[in-house]
PDB file of N, CA and C in Angstrom:
ATOM      1  N   MET C   1      31.499   5.976  -0.822  1.00  0.00           N
ATOM      2  CA  MET C   1      29.891   6.525  -1.147  1.00  0.00           C
ATOM      3  C   MET C   1      29.437   7.085   0.152  1.00  0.00           C
ATOM      4  N   GLU C   2      28.875   8.600   0.416  1.00  0.00           N
ATOM      5  CA  GLU C   2      28.389   8.974   1.119  1.00  0.00           C
ATOM      6  C   GLU C   2      27.175   8.053   0.955  1.00  0.00           C
ATOM      7  N   THR C   3      26.226   8.625   2.641  1.00  0.00           N
ATOM      8  CA  THR C   3      25.005   7.667   2.349  1.00  0.00           C
ATOM      9  C   THR C   3      24.102   8.213   1.902  1.00  0.00           C
ATOM     10  N   TYR C   4      24.085   9.484   2.105  1.00  0.00           N
ATOM     11  CA  TYR C   4      22.951  10.957   0.976  1.00  0.00           C
ATOM     12  C   TYR C   4      22.939   9.993  -0.281  1.00  0.00           C
ATOM     13  N   THR C   5      24.606   9.729  -0.730  1.00  0.00           N
ATOM     14  CA  THR C   5      24.312  10.010  -2.640  1.00  0.00           C
ATOM     15  C   THR C   5      24.174   8.626  -2.820  1.00  0.00           C
ATOM     16  N   ALA C   6      24.704   7.276  -2.186  1.00  0.00           N
ATOM     17  CA  ALA C   6      23.864   5.799  -2.258  1.00  0.00           C
ATOM     18  C   ALA C   6      22.156   6.366  -1.811  1.00  0.00           C
ATOM     19  N   MET C   7      21.829   6.659  -1.004  1.00  0.00           N
ATOM     20  CA  MET C   7      20.595   6.563  -0.459  1.00  0.00           C
ATOM     21  C   MET C   7      20.000   7.450  -2.066  1.00  0.00           C
ATOM     22  N   ARG C   8      20.760   8.421  -2.560  1.00  0.00           N
ATOM     23  CA  ARG C   8      19.652   9.303  -3.874  1.00  0.00           C
ATOM     24  C   ARG C   8      19.885   8.484  -4.970  1.00  0.00           C
ATOM     25  N   HIS C   9      21.240   8.064  -4.804  1.00  0.00           N
ATOM     26  CA  HIS C   9      20.942   6.676  -6.436  1.00  0.00           C
ATOM     27  C   HIS C   9      20.110   5.380  -6.354  1.00  0.00           C
ATOM     28  N   PHE C  10      19.790   5.238  -5.145  1.00  0.00           N
ATOM     29  CA  PHE C  10      18.848   4.205  -4.677  1.00  0.00           C
ATOM     30  C   PHE C  10      17.466   4.724  -5.429  1.00  0.00           C
ATOM     31  N   ALA C  11      17.043   6.025  -4.725  1.00  0.00           N
ATOM     32  CA  ALA C  11      15.450   6.606  -5.189  1.00  0.00           C
ATOM     33  C   ALA C  11      15.654   6.657  -6.601  1.00  0.00           C
ATOM     34  N   ASP C  12      16.563   7.014  -7.482  1.00  0.00           N
ATOM     35  CA  ASP C  12      16.540   7.613  -8.627  1.00  0.00           C
ATOM     36  C   ASP C  12      16.256   6.031  -9.565  1.00  0.00           C
ATOM     37  N   SER C  13      16.801   5.158  -9.079  1.00  0.00           N
ATOM     38  CA  SER C  13      17.043   3.884  -9.429  1.00  0.00           C
ATOM     39  C   SER C  13      15.987   3.027  -9.691  1.00  0.00           C
ATOM     40  N   TRP C  14      15.461   2.647  -8.279  1.00  0.00           N
ATOM     41  CA  TRP C  14      14.758   1.892  -7.933  1.00  0.00           C
ATOM     42  C   TRP C  14      13.686   1.848  -7.500  1.00  0.00           C
ATOM     43  N   GLY C  15      13.557   3.628  -5.853  1.00  0.00           N
ATOM     44  CA  GLY C  15      12.646   3.886  -5.805  1.00  0.00           C
ATOM     45  C   GLY C  15      11.522   3.499  -6.462  1.00  0.00           C
ATOM     46  N   LEU C  16      11.186   4.309  -7.753  1.00  0.00           N
ATOM     47  CA  LEU C  16       9.604   4.665  -8.094  1.00  0.00           C
ATOM     48  C   LEU C  16       9.201   2.944  -8.312  1.00  0.00           C
ATOM     49  N   LEU C  17       9.906   2.477  -9.103  1.00  0.00           N
ATOM     50  CA  LEU C  17       9.369   0.765  -9.115  1.00  0.00           C
ATOM     51  C   LEU C  17       8.615   0.236  -8.176  1.00  0.00           C
ATOM     52  N   VAL C  18       9.491   0.502  -6.653  1.00  0.00           N
ATOM     53  CA  VAL C  18       9.259  -0.101  -5.370  1.00  0.00           C
ATOM     54  C   VAL C  18       7.820   0.514  -5.016  1.00  0.00           C
ATOM     55  N   MET C  19       7.647   1.729  -5.322  1.00  0.00           N
ATOM     56  CA  MET C  19       6.580   2.412  -4.399  1.00  0.00           C
ATOM     57  C   MET C  19       5.626   2.202  -5.295  1.00  0.00           C
ATOM     58  N   THR C  20       5.653   2.002  -6.806  1.00  0.00           N
ATOM     59  CA  THR C  20       4.664   1.363  -7.448  1.00  0.00           C
ATOM     60  C   THR C  20       4.193   0.264  -7.498  1.00  0.00           C
ATOM     61  N   LEU C  21       5.068  -0.657  -7.378  1.00  0.00           N
ATOM     62  CA  LEU C  21       5.111  -2.147  -7.046  1.00  0.00           C
ATOM     63  C   LEU C  21       3.876  -2.490  -5.550  1.00  0.00           C
ATOM     64  N   PHE C  22       4.077  -1.294  -4.865  1.00  0.00           N
ATOM     65  CA  PHE C  22       3.515  -1.290  -3.427  1.00  0.00           C
ATOM     66  C   PHE C  22       2.227  -0.417  -3.890  1.00  0.00           C
ATOM     67  N   PHE C  23       2.095   0.034  -4.513  1.00  0.00           N
ATOM     68  CA  PHE C  23       0.544   0.725  -4.413  1.00  0.00           C
ATOM     69  C   PHE C  23      -0.285   0.100  -5.396  1.00  0.00           C
ATOM     70  N   LEU C  24       0.385  -0.957  -6.420  1.00  0.00           N
ATOM     71  CA  LEU C  24      -0.571  -1.742  -6.949  1.00  0.00           C
ATOM     72  C   LEU C  24      -0.697  -3.302  -6.483  1.00  0.00           C
ATOM     73  N   ALA C  25      -0.400  -3.788  -5.196  1.00  0.00           N
ATOM     74  CA  ALA C  25      -0.546  -4.242  -4.466  1.00  0.00           C
ATOM     75  C   ALA C  25      -1.813  -3.663  -3.555  1.00  0.00           C
ATOM     76  N   VAL C  26      -1.487  -2.773  -2.825  1.00  0.00           N
ATOM     77  CA  VAL C  26      -2.569  -2.185  -2.173  1.00  0.00           C
ATOM     78  C   VAL C  26      -3.804  -2.421  -3.017  1.00  0.00           C
ATOM     79  N   VAL C  27      -4.339  -1.588  -4.140  1.00  0.00           N
ATOM     80  CA  VAL C  27      -5.107  -1.701  -5.163  1.00  0.00           C
ATOM     81  C   VAL C  27      -5.236  -2.566  -5.295  1.00  0.00           C
ATOM     82  N   VAL C  28      -4.792  -4.008  -6.010  1.00  0.00           N
ATOM     83  CA  VAL C  28      -5.386  -5.725  -6.151  1.00  0.00           C
ATOM     84  C   VAL C  28      -5.843  -5.756  -4.624  1.00  0.00           C
ATOM     85  N   PHE C  29      -5.079  -5.508  -3.381  1.00  0.00           N
ATOM     86  CA  PHE C  29      -6.010  -6.204  -1.843  1.00  0.00           C
ATOM     87  C   PHE C  29      -7.054  -5.202  -1.899  1.00  0.00           C
ATOM     88  N   THR C  30      -7.262  -3.997  -2.154  1.00  0.00           N
ATOM     89  CA  THR C  30      -8.833  -3.422  -1.477  1.00  0.00           C
ATOM     90  C   THR C  30      -9.524  -3.852  -2.585  1.00  0.00           C
ATOM     91  N   PHE C  31      -8.998  -4.384  -4.110  1.00  0.00           N
ATOM     92  CA  PHE C  31     -10.431  -4.672  -4.953  1.00  0.00           C
ATOM     93  C   PHE C  31     -10.514  -5.992  -5.067  1.00  0.00           C
ATOM     94  N   ARG C  32      -9.863  -7.009  -4.624  1.00  0.00           N
ATOM     95  CA  ARG C  32      -9.691  -8.637  -4.433  1.00  0.00           C
ATOM     96  C   ARG C  32     -11.188  -9.288  -4.235  1.00  0.00           C
ATOM     97  N   PRO C  33     -11.368  -9.918  -4.676  1.00  0.00           N
ATOM     98  CA  PRO C  33     -13.020 -10.691  -4.668  1.00  0.00           C
ATOM     99  C   PRO C  33     -13.447 -11.022  -3.053  1.00  0.00           C
ATOM    100  N   GLY C  34     -13.994 -10.714  -2.366  1.00  0.00           N
ATOM    101  CA  GLY C  34     -13.928 -11.121  -0.818  1.00  0.00           C
ATOM    102  C   GLY C  34     -13.607 -10.130   0.024  1.00  0.00           C
ATOM    103  N   ALA C  35     -13.293  -8.796  -0.761  1.00  0.00           N
ATOM    104  CA  ALA C  35     -12.873  -7.620   0.005  1.00  0.00           C
ATOM    105  C   ALA C  35     -14.606  -7.124   0.374  1.00  0.00           C
ATOM    106  N   ARG C  36     -15.552  -6.867  -0.444  1.00  0.00           N
ATOM    107  CA  ARG C  36     -16.433  -6.001  -0.384  1.00  0.00           C
ATOM    108  C   ARG C  36     -17.135  -6.659   1.603  1.00  0.00           C
ATOM    109  N   LYS C  37     -17.322  -7.748   1.446  1.00  0.00           N
ATOM    110  CA  LYS C  37     -18.102  -7.942   3.153  1.00  0.00           C
ATOM    111  C   LYS C  37     -17.141  -7.888   3.996  1.00  0.00           C
ATOM    112  N   ALA C  38     -15.650  -8.526   4.107  1.00  0.00           N
ATOM    113  CA  ALA C  38     -14.930  -7.752   4.774  1.00  0.00           C
ATOM    114  C   ALA C  38     -15.097  -6.126   5.101  1.00  0.00           C
ATOM    115  N   ALA C  39     -15.107  -5.049   4.064  1.00  0.00           N
ATOM    116  CA  ALA C  39     -15.405  -3.974   4.337  1.00  0.00           C
ATOM    117  C   ALA C  39     -16.221  -3.283   5.328  1.00  0.00           C
ATOM    118  N   GLU C  40     -17.571  -4.555   4.242  1.00  0.00           N
ATOM    119  CA  GLU C  40     -19.068  -3.581   5.057  1.00  0.00           C
ATOM    120  C   GLU C  40     -18.830  -4.024   6.385  1.00  0.00           C
ATOM    121  N   ARG C  41     -18.295  -5.433   7.026  1.00  0.00           N
ATOM    122  CA  ARG C  41     -18.089  -5.293   8.610  1.00  0.00           C
ATOM    123  C   ARG C  41     -17.468  -4.167   8.975  1.00  0.00           C
ATOM    124  N   ALA C  42     -16.739  -4.545   8.576  1.00  0.00           N
ATOM    125  CA  ALA C  42     -15.283  -3.066   9.098  1.00  0.00           C
ATOM    126  C   ALA C  42     -16.185  -1.607   9.041  1.00  0.00           C
ATOM    127  N   ALA C  43     -16.974  -1.493   8.214  1.00  0.00           N
ATOM    128  CA  ALA C  43     -17.756  -0.434   8.501  1.00  0.00           C
ATOM    129  C   ALA C  43     -18.562  -0.201   8.964  1.00  0.00           C
ATOM    130  N   GLU C  44     -19.310  -1.125   9.700  1.00  0.00           N
ATOM    131  CA  GLU C  44     -20.348  -1.016  10.825  1.00  0.00           C
ATOM    132  C   GLU C  44     -20.249  -1.249  12.500  1.00  0.00           C
ATOM    133  N   ILE C  45     -18.990  -1.269  12.764  1.00  0.00           N
ATOM    134  CA  ILE C  45     -18.120  -1.353  13.783  1.00  0.00           C
ATOM    135  C   ILE C  45     -18.656  -0.502  14.371  1.00  0.00           C
ATOM    136  N   PRO C  46     -18.632   1.000  14.397  1.00  0.00           N
ATOM    137  CA  PRO C  46     -18.573   2.131  15.273  1.00  0.00           C
ATOM    138  C   PRO C  46     -20.300   2.094  15.582  1.00  0.00           C
ATOM    139  N   LEU C  47     -21.043   1.071  14.602  1.00  0.00           N
ATOM    140  CA  LEU C  47     -22.513   1.671  15.300  1.00  0.00           C
ATOM    141  C   LEU C  47     -23.040   0.127  15.878  1.00  0.00           C
ATOM    142  N   LYS C  48     -22.116  -1.107  15.768  1.00  0.00           N
ATOM    143  CA  LYS C  48     -22.590  -1.909  16.688  1.00  0.00           C
ATOM    144  C   LYS C  48     -22.737  -1.710  18.108  1.00  0.00           C
ATOM    145  N   GLU C  49     -23.638  -1.979  18.845  1.00  0.00           N
ATOM    146  CA  GLU C  49     -23.877  -1.851  20.290  1.00  0.00           C
ATOM    147  C   GLU C  49     -23.030  -3.343  20.928  1.00  0.00           C
ATOM    148  N   ASP C  50     -22.484  -3.234  21.795  1.00  0.00           N
ATOM    149  CA  ASP C  50     -22.197  -4.283  22.674  1.00  0.00           C
ATOM    150  C   ASP C  50     -23.045  -5.043  23.464  1.00  0.00           C
TER     151      ASP C  50
END
């Protein structure tokens, strides 16, 4: 089987599922409890003086 054909078959069958699971994991990681405090600290980094 050619490489392109094998990759195309994988993308058609499992690629969408993998991308959806990755997206959901990023969303859950972003909106998890305790993420707000870390995001606020990261947002203040450019404004801090050394």
